[in-house]
Coordinates of C-alpha atoms in Angstrom, one line a residue:
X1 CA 9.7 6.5 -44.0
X2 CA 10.0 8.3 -40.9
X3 CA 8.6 11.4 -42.1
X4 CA 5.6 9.1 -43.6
X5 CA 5.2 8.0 -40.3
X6 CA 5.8 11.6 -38.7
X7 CA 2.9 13.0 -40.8
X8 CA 0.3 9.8 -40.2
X9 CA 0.9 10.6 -36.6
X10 CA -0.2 14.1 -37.2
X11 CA -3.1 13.2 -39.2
X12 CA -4.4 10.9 -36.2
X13 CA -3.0 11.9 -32.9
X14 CA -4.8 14.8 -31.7
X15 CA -2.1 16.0 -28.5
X16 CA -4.8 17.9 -26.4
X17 CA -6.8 14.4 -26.5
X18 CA -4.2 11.9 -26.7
X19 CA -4.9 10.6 -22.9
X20 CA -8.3 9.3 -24.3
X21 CA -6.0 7.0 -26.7
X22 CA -3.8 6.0 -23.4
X23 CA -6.8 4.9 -22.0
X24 CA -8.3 3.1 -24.3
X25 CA -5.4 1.4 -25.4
X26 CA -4.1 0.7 -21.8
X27 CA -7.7 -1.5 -20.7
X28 CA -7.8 -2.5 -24.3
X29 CA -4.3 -4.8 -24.0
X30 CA -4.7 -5.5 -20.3
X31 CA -8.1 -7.1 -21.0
X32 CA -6.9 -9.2 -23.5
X33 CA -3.8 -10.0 -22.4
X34 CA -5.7 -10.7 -19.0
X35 CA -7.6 -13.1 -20.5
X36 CA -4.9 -14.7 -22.2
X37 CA -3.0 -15.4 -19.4
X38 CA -6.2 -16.9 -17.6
X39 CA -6.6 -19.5 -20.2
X40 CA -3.3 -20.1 -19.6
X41 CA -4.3 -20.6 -15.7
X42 CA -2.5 -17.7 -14.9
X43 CA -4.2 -14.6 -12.6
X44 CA -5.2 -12.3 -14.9
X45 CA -3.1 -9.4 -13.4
X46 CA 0.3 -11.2 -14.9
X47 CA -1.5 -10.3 -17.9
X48 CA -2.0 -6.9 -17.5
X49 CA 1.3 -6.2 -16.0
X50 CA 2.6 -8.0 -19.0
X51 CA 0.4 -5.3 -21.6
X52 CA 2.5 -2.4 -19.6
X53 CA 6.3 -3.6 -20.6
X54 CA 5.0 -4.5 -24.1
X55 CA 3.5 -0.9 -24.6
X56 CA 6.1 0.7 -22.9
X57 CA 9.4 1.9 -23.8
X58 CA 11.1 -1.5 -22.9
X59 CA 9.0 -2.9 -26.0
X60 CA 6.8 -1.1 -28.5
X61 CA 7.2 2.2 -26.6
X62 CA 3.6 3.1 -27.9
X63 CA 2.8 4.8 -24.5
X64 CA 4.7 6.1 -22.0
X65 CA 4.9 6.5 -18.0
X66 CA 3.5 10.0 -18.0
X67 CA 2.4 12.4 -15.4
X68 CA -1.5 11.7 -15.8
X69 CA -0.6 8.2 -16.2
X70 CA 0.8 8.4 -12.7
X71 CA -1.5 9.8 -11.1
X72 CA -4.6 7.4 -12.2
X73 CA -2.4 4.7 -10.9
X74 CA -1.8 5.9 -8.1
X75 CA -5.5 6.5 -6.9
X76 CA -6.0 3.1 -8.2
X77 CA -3.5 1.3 -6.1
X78 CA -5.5 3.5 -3.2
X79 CA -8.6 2.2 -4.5
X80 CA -7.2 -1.3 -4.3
X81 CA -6.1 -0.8 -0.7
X82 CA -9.0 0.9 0.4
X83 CA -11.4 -2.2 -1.0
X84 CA -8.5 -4.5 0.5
X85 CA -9.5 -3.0 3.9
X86 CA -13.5 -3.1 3.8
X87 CA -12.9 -7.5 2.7
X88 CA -10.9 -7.8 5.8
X89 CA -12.3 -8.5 9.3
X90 CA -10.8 -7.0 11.8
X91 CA -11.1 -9.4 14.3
X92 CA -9.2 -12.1 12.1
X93 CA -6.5 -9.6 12.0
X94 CA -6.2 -8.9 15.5
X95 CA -5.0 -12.5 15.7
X96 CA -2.6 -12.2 13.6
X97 CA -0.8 -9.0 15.1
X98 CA 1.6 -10.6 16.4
X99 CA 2.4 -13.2 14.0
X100 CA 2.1 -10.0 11.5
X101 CA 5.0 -8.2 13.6
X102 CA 7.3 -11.1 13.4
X103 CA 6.8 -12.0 10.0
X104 CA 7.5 -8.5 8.3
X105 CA 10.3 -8.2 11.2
X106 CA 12.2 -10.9 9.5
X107 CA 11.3 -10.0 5.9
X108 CA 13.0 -6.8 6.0
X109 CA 16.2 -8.2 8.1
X110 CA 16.8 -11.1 5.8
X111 CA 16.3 -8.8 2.8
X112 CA 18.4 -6.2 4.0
X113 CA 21.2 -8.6 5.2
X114 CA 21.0 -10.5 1.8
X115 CA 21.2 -7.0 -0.7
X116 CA 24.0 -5.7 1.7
X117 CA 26.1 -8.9 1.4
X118 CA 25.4 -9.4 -2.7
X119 CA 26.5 -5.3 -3.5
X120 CA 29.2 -5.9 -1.2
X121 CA 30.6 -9.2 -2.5
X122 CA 30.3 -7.7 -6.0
X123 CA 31.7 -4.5 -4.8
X124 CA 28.6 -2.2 -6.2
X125 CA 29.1 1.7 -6.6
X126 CA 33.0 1.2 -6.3
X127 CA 33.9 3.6 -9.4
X128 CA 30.7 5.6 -8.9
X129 CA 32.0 8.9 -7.7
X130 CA 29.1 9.6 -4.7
X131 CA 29.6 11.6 -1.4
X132 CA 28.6 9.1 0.4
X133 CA 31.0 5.4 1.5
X134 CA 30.6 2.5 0.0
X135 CA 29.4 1.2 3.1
X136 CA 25.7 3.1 3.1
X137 CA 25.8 2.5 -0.9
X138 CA 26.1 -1.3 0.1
X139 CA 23.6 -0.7 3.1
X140 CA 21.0 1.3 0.8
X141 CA 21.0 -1.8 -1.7
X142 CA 19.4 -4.0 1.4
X143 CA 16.6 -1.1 2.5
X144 CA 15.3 -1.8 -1.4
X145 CA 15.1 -5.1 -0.7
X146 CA 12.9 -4.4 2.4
X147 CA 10.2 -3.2 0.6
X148 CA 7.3 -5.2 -0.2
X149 CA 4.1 -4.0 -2.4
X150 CA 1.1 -6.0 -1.2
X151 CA -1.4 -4.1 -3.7
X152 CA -0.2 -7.1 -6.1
X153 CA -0.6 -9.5 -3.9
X154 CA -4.1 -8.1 -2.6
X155 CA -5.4 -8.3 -6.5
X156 CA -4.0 -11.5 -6.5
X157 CA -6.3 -13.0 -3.3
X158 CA -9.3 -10.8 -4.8
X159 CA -9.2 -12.9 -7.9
X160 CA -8.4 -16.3 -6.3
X161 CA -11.2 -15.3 -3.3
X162 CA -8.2 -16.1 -0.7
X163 CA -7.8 -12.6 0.8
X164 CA -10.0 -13.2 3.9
X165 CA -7.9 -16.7 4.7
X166 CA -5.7 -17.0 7.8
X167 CA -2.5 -16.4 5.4
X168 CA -4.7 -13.7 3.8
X169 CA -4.7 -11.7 6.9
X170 CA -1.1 -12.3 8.2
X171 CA -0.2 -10.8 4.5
X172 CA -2.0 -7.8 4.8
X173 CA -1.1 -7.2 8.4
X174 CA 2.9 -8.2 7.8
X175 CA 2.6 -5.8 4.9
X176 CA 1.5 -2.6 6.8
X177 CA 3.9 -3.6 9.5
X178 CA 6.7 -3.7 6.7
X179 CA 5.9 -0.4 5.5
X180 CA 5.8 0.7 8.5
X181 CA 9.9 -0.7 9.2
X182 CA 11.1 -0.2 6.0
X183 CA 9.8 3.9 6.6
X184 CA 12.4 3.6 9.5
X185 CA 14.8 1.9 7.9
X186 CA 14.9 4.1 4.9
X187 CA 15.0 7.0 7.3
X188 CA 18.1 5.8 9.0
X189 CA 20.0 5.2 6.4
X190 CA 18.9 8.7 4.8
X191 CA 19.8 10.5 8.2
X192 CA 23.0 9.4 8.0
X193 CA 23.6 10.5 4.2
X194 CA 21.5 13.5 5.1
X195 CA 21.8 15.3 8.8
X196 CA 17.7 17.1 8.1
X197 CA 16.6 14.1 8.6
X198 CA 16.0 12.9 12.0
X199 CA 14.9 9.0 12.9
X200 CA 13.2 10.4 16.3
X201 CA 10.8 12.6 14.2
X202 CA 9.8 10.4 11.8
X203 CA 8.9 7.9 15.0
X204 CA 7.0 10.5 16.5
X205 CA 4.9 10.9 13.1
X206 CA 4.2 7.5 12.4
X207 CA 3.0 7.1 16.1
X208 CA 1.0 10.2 15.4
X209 CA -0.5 9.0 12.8
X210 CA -2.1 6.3 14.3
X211 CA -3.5 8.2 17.4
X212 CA -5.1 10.7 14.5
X213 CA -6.2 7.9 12.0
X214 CA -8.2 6.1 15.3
X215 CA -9.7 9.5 16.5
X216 CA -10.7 10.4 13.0
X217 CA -12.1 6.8 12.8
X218 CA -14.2 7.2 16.0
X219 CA -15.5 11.0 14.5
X220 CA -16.6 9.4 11.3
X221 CA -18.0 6.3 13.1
X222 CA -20.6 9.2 15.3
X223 CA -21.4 11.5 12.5
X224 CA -21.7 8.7 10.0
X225 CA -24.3 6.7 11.8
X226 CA -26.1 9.7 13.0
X227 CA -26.7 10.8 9.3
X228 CA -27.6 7.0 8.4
X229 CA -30.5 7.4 10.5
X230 CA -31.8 10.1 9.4
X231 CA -31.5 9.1 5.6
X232 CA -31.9 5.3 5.0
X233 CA -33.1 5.9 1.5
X234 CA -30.2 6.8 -1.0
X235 CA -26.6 4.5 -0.4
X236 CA -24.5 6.2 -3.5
X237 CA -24.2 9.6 -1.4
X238 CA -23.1 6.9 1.4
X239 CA -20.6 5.9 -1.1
X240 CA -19.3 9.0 -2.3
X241 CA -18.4 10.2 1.7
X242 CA -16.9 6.7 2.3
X243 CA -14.8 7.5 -0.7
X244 CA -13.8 11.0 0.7
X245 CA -13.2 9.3 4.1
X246 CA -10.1 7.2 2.5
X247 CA -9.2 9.9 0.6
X248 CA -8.4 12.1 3.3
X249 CA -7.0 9.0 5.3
X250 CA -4.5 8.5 2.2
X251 CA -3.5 12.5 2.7
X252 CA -3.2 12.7 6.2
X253 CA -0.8 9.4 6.1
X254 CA 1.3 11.6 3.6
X255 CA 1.5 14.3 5.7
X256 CA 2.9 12.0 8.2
X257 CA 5.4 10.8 6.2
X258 CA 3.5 7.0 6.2
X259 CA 2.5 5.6 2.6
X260 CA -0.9 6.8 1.5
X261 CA -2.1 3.1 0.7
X262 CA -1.7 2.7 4.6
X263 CA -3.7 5.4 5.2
X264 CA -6.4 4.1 2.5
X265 CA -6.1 0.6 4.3
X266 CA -7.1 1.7 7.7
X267 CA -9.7 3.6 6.5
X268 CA -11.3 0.6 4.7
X269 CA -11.1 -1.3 8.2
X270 CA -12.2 1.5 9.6
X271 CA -15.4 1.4 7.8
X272 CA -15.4 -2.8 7.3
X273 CA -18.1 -3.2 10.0
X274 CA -20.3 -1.1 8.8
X275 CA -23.9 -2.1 7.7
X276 CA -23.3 -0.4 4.0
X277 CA -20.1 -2.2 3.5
X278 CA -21.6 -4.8 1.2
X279 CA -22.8 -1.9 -0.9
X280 CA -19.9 0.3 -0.9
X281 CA -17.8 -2.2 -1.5
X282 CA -19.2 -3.2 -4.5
X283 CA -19.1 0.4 -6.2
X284 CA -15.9 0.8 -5.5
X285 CA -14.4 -2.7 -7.0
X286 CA -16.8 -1.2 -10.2
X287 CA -14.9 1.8 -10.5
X288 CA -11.5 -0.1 -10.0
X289 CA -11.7 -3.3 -12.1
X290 CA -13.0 -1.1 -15.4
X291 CA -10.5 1.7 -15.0
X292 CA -8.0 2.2 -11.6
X293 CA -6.8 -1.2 -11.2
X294 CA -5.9 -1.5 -15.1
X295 CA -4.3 1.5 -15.3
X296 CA -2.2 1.2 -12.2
X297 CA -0.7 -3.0 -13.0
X298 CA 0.3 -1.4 -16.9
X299 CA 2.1 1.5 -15.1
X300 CA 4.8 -0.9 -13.7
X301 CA 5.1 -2.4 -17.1
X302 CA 5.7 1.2 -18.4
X303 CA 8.1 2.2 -16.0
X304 CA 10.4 -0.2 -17.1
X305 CA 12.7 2.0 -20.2
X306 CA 15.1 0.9 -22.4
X307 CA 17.9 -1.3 -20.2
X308 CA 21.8 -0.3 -21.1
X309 CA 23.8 -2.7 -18.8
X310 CA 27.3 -4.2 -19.2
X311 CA 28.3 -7.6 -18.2
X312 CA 28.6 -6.8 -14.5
X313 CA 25.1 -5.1 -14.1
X314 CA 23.7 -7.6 -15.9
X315 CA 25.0 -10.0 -13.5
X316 CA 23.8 -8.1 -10.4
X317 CA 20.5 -7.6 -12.1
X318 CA 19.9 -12.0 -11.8
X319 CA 21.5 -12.1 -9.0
X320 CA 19.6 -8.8 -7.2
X321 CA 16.0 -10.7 -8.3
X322 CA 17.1 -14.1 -6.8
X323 CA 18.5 -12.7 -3.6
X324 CA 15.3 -10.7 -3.6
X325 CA 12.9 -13.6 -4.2
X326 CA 14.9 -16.0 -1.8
X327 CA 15.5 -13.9 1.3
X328 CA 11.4 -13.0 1.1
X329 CA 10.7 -16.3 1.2
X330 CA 13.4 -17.4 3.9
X331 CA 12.5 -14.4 6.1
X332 CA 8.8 -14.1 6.0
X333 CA 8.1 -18.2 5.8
X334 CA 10.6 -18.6 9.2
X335 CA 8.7 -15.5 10.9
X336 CA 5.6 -17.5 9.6
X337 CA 6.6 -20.9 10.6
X338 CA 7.8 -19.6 14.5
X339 CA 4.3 -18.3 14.6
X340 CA 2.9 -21.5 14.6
X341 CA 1.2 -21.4 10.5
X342 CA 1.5 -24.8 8.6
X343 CA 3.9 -25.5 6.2
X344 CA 1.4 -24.4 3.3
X345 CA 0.4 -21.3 5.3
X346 CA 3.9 -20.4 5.7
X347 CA 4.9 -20.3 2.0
X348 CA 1.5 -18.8 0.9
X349 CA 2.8 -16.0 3.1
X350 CA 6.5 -16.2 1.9
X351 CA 5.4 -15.8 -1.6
X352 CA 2.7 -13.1 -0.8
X353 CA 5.2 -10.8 0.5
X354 CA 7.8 -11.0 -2.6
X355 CA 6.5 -8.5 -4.8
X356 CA 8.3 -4.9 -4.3
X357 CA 6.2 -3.5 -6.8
X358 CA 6.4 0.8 -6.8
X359 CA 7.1 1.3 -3.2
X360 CA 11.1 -0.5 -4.3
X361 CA 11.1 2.1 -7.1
X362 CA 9.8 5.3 -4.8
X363 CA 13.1 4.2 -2.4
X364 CA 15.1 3.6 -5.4
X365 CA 14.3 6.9 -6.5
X366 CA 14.9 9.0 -3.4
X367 CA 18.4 7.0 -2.8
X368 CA 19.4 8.2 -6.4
X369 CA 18.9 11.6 -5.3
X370 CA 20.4 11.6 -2.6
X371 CA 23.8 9.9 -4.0
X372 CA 22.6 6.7 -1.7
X373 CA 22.7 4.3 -5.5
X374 CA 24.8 5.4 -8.4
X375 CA 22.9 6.0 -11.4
X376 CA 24.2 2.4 -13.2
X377 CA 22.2 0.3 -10.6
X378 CA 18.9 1.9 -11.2
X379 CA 18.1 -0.5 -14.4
X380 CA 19.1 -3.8 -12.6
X381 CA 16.3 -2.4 -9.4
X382 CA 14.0 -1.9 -12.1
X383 CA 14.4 -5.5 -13.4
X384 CA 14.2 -6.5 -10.0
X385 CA 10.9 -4.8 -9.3
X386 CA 9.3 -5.2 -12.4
X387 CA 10.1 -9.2 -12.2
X388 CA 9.1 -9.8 -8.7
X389 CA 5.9 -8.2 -9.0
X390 CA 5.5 -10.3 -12.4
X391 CA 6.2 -13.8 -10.6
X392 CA 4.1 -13.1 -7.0
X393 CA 0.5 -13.7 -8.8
X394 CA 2.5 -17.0 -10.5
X395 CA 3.5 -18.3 -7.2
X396 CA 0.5 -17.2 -5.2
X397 CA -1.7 -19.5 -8.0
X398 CA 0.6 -22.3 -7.5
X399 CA 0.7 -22.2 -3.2
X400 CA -2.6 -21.8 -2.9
X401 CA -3.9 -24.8 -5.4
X402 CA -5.9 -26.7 -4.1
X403 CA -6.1 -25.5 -0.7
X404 CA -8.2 -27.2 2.1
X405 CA -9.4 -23.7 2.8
X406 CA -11.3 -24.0 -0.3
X407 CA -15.0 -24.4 -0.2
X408 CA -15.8 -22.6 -3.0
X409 CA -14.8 -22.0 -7.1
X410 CA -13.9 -18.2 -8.1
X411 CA -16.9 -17.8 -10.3
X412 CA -19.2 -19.7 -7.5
X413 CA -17.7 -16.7 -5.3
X414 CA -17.9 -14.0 -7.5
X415 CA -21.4 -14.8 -8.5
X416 CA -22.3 -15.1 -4.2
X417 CA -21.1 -11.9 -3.5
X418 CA -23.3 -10.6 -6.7
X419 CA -26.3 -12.4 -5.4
X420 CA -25.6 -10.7 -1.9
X421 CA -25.3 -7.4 -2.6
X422 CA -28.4 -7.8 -5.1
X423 CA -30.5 -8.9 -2.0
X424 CA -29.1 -5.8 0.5
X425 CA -30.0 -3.4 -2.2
X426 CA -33.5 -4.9 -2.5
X427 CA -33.6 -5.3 0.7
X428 CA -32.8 -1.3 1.4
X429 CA -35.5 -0.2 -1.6
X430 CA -37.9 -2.5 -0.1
X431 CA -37.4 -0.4 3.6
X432 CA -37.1 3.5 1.3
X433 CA -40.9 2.1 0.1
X434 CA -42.2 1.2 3.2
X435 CA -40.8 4.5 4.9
X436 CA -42.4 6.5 1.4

């Protein structure tokens, strides 16, 4: 049989062009099990996170979490960000600064508190034979729990047409702010398993970072609108140097040791002003709802292999996702609630801010090699991660049902922001005629 099956793989799979198979199979399953989940009146990302565990190797093992596969997600979780920041007005989110900075303040020192005091109480990484105490093993456990991966949580809002709401903005702001602490908290605990790493220097960058991101902002802003002026007929070539703009954002926030979906972020609010956002925006969510964003929600599912865990890990695991659920909630719905945000505004937050999504794994990852997490807790942080990212879009439908802030269906929306751009691109053809 399994030579049979060895053979009929031979006759059909062609190696060289097997990604074309990925592919196809990948937007295939999320589509439909996107639309599944909808009937079910679900968001139709549960669906396609769903389609990645079921092909991967936790399930059918029919693909798995390659190199090209990464990749592709990882421009389309840039994409996501990048479209995330031209939807978002900047002067809603200046508002919500400091509420932002409280809000992530407490959801990665609740977090951290709660993971330190569960791999404590259970006595994690005891037998594991790492350089390094079981103090910063303990410690470590908590800086995972910090993270929080707001590209889920962004789709989310896309879908249900909440992501320019008050609780909206305080998400997306918390979020960067978050990234922004756990980078220093990972860093911390790092320097003190590793003395090349330095917590001053890492500050220095992130500040840096910022001073380069708003000077490259106000360069783009001058040679940008010079160049409108003197072309006002074609908008795709627009596109394609708005596109190269948040690329190079996303790099240079690498560079500075800041996540590149940060970098892709500002450079959407960089550009969210502009007259051509209605325009560019609506390229880019083409490119990204037919092949990025697919691609990227099945690549979670797939990083999620085959789970070997005895009775204690398996514990840890349930416990690990409900400490990680609950202290999200408690810590970002108090920072919420001191801010002065509603009841219903404060768990909208709460629950936008659970998933931990692949920036949990990336510090998972990086603590494994540097003997921060013996090699047993991996599979219970990949339940974690692979479960809260699963249940945000379930909450986040349920919080935000029937909100007051509602004046509008998602189809009525979808099909007003269709009608919109429709009318600016007449409405530029119209003035390339007149100018002809």
């Amino acid at each position: 049989m399994g030579n049979l099956l060895e053979n009929l793989r031979s006759l059909f799979i062609i190696e060289e062009y097997q990604y074309l198979l990925v592919i196809a199979v990948i937007l295939l399953s999320t589509k439909v099990l996107g639309l599944v989940t909808k009937k079910i009146h679900l968001p139709q990302v549960v669906g396609a996170l769903c389609a990645g565990v079921i092909l991967g190797p936790a399930v059918l093992d029919v693909v798995g979490d390659s190199e090209f596969i990464s990749k592709i997600s990882e421009l389309g979780v840039i994409i996501l960000m990048f479209t995330a920041g031209l939807e978002t007005d900047i002067q809603d989110l200046k508002k919500t600064g400091k509420a932002s900075f409280i809000i992530a303040l407490l959801g990665v020192i609740v977090p951290l508190l709660g993971g330190f005091g569960l791999a404590a109480a259970m006595e994690i990484g005891k037998d594991a034979n790492l350089s390094c105490s079981q103090f910063l093993q303990h410690i470590f456990i908590g800086v995972i729990l910090t993270a929080t991966s707001v590209s889920i949580t962004v789709e989310t809002l896309k879908e249900l047409e909440k992501l320019s709401t008050k609780a909206g903005n305080a998400i997306l702001g918390a979020a960067i702010i978050d990234d922004i602490l756990g980078i220093i908290a990972l860093t911390l605990i790092t320097s003190l398993a590793d003395t090349s790493v330095h917590l001053v220097t890492v500050l220095l960058k992130i500040v840096a970072f910022f001073v380069v991101a708003v000077g490259a902002t106000i360069l783009y802003h001058i040679v940008f609108t010079k160049w409108r002026k003197r072309d006002k007929r074609d908008l795709r070539r627009h596109a394609v140097i708005t596109f190269v703009f948040c690329l190079l954002m996303a790099y240079t926030a690498e560079i500075f040791g800041v996540a590149d979906i940060t970098g892709a972020f500002v450079a959407g609010l960089a550009i969210s002003r502009h007259q051509d956002v209605k325009y560019v925006s609506n390229k880019f969510e083409t490119i990204s709802y037919m092949l990025l964003s697919p691609i990227f929600f099945a690549s979670i599912g797939l990083s999620m292999g085959e789970i070997h865990m005895d009775g204690k890990m398996l514990l840890f695991a349930v416990l690990l996702l409900a400490v990680a659920i609950i202290t999200k909630i408690i810590g970002c719905g108090l920072g919420a609630k001191i801010c002065g945000y509603t009841n219903k505004e404060s768990t909208q937050i709460a629950m936008g801010m659970i998933s931990r999504g692949e920036v949990a794994l990336i510090v998972a990852a990086k603590g494994q090699k540097l003997g921060l997490m013996a090699d047993e807790v991996f599979a219970p942080v990949i339940i974690m991660v692979v479960a809260t990212t699963i249940v945000t879009p379930v909450f986040l439908k349920l919080v935000f049902k029937d909100s007051v802030e509602e004046t509008e269906t998602v189809s009525e929306g979808i099909v007003k922001r269709r009608k919109e751009f429709y009318e600016y691109e007449q409405e530029m053809q119209d003035l390339s005629k007149k100018q002809h």
